[in-house]
Coordinates of C-alpha atoms in Angstrom, one line a residue:
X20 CA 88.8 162.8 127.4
X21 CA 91.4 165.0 126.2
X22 CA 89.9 164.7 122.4
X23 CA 86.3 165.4 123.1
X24 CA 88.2 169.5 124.6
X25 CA 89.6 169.9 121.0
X26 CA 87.9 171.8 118.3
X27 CA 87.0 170.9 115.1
X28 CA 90.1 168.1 114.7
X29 CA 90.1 167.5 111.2
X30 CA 88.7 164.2 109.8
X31 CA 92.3 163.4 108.1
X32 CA 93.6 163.0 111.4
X33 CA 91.1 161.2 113.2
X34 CA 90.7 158.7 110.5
X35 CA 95.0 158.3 110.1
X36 CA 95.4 157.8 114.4
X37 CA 92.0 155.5 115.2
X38 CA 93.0 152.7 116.3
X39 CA 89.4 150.8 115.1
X40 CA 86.2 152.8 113.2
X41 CA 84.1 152.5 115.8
X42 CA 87.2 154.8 117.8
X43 CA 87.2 157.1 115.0
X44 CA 83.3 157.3 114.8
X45 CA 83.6 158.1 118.3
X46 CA 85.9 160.6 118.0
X47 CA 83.9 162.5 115.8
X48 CA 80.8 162.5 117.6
X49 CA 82.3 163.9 120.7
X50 CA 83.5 167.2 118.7
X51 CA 79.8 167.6 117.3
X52 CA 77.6 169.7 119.0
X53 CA 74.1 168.9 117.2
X54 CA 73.7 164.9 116.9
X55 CA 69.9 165.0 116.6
X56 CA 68.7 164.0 113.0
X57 CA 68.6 167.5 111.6
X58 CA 72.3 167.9 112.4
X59 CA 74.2 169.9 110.0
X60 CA 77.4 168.7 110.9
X61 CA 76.6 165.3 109.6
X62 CA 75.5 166.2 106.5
X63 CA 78.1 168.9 105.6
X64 CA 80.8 168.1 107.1
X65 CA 81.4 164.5 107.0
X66 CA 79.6 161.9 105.0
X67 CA 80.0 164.7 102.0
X68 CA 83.6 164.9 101.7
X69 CA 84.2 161.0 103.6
X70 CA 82.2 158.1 101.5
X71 CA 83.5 155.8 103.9
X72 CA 81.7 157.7 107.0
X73 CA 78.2 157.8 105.0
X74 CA 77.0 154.9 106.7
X75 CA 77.4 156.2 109.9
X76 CA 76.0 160.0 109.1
X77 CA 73.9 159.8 106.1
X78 CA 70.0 160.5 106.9
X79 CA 69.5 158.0 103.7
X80 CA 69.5 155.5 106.9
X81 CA 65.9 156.2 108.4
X82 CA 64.7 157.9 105.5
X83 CA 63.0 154.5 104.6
X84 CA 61.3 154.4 108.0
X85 CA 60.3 158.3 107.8
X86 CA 57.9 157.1 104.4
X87 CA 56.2 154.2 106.5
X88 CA 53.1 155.0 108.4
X89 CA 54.0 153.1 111.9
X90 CA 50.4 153.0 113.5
X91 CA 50.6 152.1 117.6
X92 CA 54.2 151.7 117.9
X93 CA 55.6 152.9 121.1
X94 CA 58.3 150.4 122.3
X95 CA 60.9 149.8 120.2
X96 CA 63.9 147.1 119.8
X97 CA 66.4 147.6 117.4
X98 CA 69.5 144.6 117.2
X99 CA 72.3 145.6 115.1
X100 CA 72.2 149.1 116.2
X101 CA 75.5 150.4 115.1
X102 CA 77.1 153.5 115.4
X103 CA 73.1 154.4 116.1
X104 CA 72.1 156.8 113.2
X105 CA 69.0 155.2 112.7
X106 CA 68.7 154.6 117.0
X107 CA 68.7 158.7 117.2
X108 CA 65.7 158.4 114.6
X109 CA 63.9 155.7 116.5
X110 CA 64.4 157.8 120.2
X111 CA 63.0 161.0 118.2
X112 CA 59.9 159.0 116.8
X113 CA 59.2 156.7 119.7
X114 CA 58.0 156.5 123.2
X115 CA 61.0 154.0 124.3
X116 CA 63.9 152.7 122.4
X117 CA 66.0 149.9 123.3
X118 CA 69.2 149.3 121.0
X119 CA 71.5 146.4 121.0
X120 CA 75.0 146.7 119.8
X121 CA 77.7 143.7 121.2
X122 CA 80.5 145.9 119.2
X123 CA 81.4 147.6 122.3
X124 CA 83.1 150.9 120.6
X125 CA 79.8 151.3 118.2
X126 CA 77.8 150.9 121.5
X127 CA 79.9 153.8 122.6
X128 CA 78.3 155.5 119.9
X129 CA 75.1 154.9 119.9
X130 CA 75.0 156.3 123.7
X131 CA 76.8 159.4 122.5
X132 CA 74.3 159.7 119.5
X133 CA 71.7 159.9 122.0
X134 CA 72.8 160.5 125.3
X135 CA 70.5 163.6 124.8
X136 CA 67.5 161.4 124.5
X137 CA 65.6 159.7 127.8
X138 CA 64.0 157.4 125.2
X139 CA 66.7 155.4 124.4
X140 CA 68.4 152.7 126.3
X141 CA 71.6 151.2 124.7
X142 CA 72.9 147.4 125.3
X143 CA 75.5 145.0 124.5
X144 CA 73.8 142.1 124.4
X145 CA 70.4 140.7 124.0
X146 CA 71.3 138.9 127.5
X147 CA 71.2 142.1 129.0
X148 CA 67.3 143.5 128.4
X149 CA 65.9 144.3 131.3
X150 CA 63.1 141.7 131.4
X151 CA 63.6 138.1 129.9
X152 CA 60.0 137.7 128.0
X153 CA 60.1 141.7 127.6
X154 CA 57.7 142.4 124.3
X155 CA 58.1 145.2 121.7
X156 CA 55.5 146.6 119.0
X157 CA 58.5 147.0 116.5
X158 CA 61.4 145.2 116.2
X159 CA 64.4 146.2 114.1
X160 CA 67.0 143.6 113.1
X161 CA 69.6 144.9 110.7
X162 CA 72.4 142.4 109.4
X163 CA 75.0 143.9 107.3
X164 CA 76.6 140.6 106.2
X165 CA 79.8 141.9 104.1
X166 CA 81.1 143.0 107.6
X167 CA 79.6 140.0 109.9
X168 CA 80.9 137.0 107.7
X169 CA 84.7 137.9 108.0
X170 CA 84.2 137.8 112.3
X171 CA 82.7 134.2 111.7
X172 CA 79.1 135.0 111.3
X173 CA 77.6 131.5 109.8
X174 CA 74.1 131.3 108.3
X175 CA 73.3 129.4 111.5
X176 CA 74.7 132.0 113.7
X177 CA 71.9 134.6 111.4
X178 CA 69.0 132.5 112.2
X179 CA 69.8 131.9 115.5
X180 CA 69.5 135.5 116.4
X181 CA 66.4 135.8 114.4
X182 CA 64.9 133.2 116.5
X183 CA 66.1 134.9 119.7
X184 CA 64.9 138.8 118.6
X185 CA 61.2 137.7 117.2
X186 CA 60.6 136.0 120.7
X187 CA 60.1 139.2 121.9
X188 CA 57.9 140.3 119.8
X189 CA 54.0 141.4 120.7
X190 CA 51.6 139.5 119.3
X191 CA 50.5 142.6 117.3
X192 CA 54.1 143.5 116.7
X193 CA 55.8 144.2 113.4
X194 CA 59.6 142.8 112.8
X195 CA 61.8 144.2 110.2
X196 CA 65.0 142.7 109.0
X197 CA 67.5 144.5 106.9
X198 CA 69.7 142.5 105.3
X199 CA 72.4 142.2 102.0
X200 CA 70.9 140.7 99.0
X201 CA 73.4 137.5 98.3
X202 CA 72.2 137.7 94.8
X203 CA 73.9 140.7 94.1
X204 CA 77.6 139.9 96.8
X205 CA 78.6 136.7 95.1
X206 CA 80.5 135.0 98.0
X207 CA 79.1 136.4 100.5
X208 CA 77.7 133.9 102.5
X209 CA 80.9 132.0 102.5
X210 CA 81.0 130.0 105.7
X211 CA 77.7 128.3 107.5
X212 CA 74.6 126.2 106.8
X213 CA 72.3 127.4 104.5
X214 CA 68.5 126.9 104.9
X215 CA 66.4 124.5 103.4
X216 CA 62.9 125.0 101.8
X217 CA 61.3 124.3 105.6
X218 CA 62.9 127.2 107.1
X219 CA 65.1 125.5 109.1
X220 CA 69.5 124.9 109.0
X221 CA 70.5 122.8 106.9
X222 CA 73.8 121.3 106.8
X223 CA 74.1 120.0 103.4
X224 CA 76.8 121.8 100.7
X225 CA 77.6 125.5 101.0
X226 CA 75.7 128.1 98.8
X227 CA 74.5 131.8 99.1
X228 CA 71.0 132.4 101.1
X229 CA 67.8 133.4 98.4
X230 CA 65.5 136.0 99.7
X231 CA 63.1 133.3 99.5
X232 CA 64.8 131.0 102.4
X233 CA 64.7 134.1 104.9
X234 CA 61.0 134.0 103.9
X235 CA 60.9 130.4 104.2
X236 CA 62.7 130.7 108.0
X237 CA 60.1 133.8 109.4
X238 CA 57.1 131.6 108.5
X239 CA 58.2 127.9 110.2
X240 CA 58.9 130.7 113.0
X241 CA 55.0 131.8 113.8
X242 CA 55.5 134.7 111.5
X243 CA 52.9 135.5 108.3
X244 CA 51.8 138.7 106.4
X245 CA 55.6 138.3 104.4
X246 CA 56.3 142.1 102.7
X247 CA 59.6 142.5 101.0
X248 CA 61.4 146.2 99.7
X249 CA 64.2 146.1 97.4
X250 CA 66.8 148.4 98.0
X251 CA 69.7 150.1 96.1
X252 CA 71.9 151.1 96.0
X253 CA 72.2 148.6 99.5
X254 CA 70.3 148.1 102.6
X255 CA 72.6 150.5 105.4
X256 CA 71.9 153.5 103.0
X257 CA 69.1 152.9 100.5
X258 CA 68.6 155.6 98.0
X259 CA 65.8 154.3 95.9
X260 CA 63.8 151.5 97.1
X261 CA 61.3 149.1 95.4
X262 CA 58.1 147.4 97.3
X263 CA 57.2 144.1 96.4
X264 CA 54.3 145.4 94.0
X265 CA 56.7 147.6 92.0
X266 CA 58.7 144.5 91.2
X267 CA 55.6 142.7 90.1
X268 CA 54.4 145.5 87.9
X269 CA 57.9 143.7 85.5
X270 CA 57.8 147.2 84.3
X271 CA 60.8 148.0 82.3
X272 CA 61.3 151.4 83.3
X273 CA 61.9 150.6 86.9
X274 CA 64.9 148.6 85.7
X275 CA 66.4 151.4 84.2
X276 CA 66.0 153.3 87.6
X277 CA 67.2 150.6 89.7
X278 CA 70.9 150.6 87.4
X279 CA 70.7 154.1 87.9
X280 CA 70.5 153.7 91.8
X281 CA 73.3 151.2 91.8
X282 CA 75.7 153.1 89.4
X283 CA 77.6 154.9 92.4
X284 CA 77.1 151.8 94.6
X285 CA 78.3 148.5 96.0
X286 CA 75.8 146.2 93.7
X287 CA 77.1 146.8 90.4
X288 CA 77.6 145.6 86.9
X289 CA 74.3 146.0 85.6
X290 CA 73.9 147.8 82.7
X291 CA 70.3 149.7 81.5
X292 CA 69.5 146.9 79.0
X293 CA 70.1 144.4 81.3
X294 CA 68.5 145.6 84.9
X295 CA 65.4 146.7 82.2
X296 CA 65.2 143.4 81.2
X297 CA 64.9 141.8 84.4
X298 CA 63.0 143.9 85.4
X299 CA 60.6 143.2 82.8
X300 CA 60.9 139.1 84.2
X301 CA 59.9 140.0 87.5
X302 CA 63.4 140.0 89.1
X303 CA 63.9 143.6 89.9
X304 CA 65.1 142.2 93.7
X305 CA 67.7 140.2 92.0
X306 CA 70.0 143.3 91.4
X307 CA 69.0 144.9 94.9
X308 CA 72.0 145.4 97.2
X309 CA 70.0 145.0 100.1
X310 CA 65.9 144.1 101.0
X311 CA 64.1 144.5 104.2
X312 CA 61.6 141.9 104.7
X313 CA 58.8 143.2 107.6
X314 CA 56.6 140.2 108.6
X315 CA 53.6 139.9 111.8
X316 CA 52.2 137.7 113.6
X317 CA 49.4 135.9 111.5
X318 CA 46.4 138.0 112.9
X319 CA 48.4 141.0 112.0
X320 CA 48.3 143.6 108.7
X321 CA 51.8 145.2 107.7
X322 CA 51.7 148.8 107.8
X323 CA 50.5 149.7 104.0
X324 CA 53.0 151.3 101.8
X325 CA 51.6 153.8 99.9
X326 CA 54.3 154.4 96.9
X327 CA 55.9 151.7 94.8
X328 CA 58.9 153.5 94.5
X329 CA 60.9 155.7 97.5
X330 CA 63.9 157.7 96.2
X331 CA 66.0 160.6 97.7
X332 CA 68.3 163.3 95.7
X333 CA 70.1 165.7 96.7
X334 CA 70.9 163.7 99.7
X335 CA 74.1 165.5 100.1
X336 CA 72.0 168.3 101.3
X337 CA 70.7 168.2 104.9
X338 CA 67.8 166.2 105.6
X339 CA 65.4 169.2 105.2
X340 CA 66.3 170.4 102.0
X341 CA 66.4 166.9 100.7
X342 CA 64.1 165.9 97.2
X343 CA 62.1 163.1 97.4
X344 CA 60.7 161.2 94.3
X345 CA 57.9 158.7 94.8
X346 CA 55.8 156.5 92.5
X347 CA 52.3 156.5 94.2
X348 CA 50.8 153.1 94.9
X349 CA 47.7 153.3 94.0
X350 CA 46.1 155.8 90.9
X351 CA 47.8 156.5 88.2
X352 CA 51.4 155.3 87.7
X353 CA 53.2 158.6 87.9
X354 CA 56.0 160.2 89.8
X355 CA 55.5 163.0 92.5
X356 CA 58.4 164.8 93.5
X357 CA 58.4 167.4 96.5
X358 CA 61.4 168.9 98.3
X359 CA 60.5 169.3 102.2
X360 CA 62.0 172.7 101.9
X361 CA 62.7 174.0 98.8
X362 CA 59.3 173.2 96.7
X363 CA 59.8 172.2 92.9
X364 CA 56.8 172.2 90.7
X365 CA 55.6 168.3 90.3
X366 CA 56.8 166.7 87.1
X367 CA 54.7 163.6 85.8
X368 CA 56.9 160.4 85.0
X369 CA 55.0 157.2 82.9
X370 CA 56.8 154.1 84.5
X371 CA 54.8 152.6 81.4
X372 CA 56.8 153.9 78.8
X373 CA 59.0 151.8 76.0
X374 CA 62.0 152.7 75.0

């Protein structure tokens, strides 16, 4: 109680005498005064000068979900929740928010986050929702993988709570799953089952999990209408993201821009020859740090996604000064770029170019 009375105690210290990150993360949110999404003192005074806090600051987090048109949404689950950046988003958007968290110090977050909000609820445990067969129009499930395997998260243990969080979904419902792309962590997966081609736990030798087995899983689960984005540099903070169609297109350029994308970030070692060149096979989501694969229930559309490409600049700005760059999907293939502040004029890019 005593640190949430002091002023401005400088991130040095709080990172040097937390006894965990989530007790640091905590720390800091208590000396904040704005912890809405258009918070200045996230974006100036933290994630800037602290890479390691980005994740927990950075409005790159619901960015993604800012670009998608979410059409009768109005009760929300989120599992995974965090230190709740993107929870705060979700209570801003939405008519009710429920968050899970079982880390209880990032729970402690996320209520702080939003303790402003009487749209959000925060839990520990999926146990815990308020009604068992409770249904949601959008469920968010976000897995970061690098952190979850080291505390004995198995493959098994991953589709397990799938299984548990889609139950609750409404039969109109969309889920989302944000997850690491194993293709670009070598190792990652390193304890566990992995799935075989008919979705369901297999128990045979030890390997990473494709993409295409998550896919696999959702759809022996009642799930259909399969959409994948590709994101770099990662999935917790994606500044550039790829649909499904823009990895299609096998255009060479968009290779050049994902290496770009991954040059500051966790998925590296691609170099512009090589990321153009698969791109140019059709494997653009094989250098992607992260994806998020949104499914429904067979009757059900996706939301559309009207670009092919999503990417922010200038994202150590605040959110509203922010640039972002998109690749429309449909019409011509060119870039339009628009600050949601500070207006540049447009600039045409040709994605079809050779170089």
């Amino acid at each position: 109680n005593d640190v949430a009375r002091i002023k401005k105690l400088s991130l040095e210290r709080i990172l040097s005498t937390s006894i965990s990150p989530g007790a640091a993360i905590l720390r800091i949110l208590q000396q904040c005064n704005n912890r809405s999404t258009t918070s200045r003192e996230f974006s100036e005074q933290i994630h800037t000068t602290h890479p390691f806090l980005k994740r927990h600051f950075s409005s790159l987090r619901y960015a993604f979900m800012e670009s998608l048109p979410f059409e009768g949404v109005n009760h929300v689950l989120e599992v995974g929740a965090g230190s709740g950046v993107l929870t705060r988003y979700l209570g801003e958007r939405f008519k009710s928010v429920i968050a899970v968290e079982n880390d209880i110090e990032f729970a402690e977050c996320s209520k702080l986050r939003c303790n402003d909000l009487a749209t959000v609820s925060v839990l520990t445990s999926l146990e815990k929702l308020p009604v068992e067969d409770i249904k949601f129009d959008l469920i968010i499930l976000t897995c970061d993988c690098r952190l979850l395997v080291p505390k004995g998260m198995t493959i098994e243990n991953l589709t397990t709570l799938i299984r548990k969080t889609i139950m609750h979904l409404e039969p109109g419902g969309l889920f989302m799953l944000f997850i690491d792309n194993p293709l670009s962590h070598a190792g990652m997966y390193s304890s566990g089952p992995a799935i075989n081609s008919g979705g369901k736990a297999s128990t045979g030798a030890l390997r990473s999990l494709h993409i295409s087995d998550l896919k696999n899983f959702l759809l022996s689960n009642g799930l259909a209408n399969l959409r994948a984005c590709y994101m770099f540099p990662d999935h917790i903070n994606p500044k550039t993201i790829f649909s499904d169609e823009a990895e299609s297109s096998k255009l060479r350029a968009f290779g050049y821009w994902a290496a770009s994308a991954l040059e500051a970030g966790i998925a590296s070692g691609y170099d512009l020859i090589s990321a153009a060149e698969l791109s140019h096979a059709g494997r653009l989501g094989d250098m992607a740090g992260g994806v998020c694969i949104m499914a429904t229930h067979s009757e059900c559309k996706n939301p559309e996604i009207p670009w092919l490409v999503f990417s922010l600049c200038n994202t150590k700005r605040p959110p509203v000064t922010q640039t972002i760059t998109k690749v429309p999907a449909n019409g011509d293939l060119k870039v339009v770029k628009e600050g949601q502040k500070f207006h540049d004029p447009p600039f045409i890019f040709d994605p079809n170019m050779n170089y």
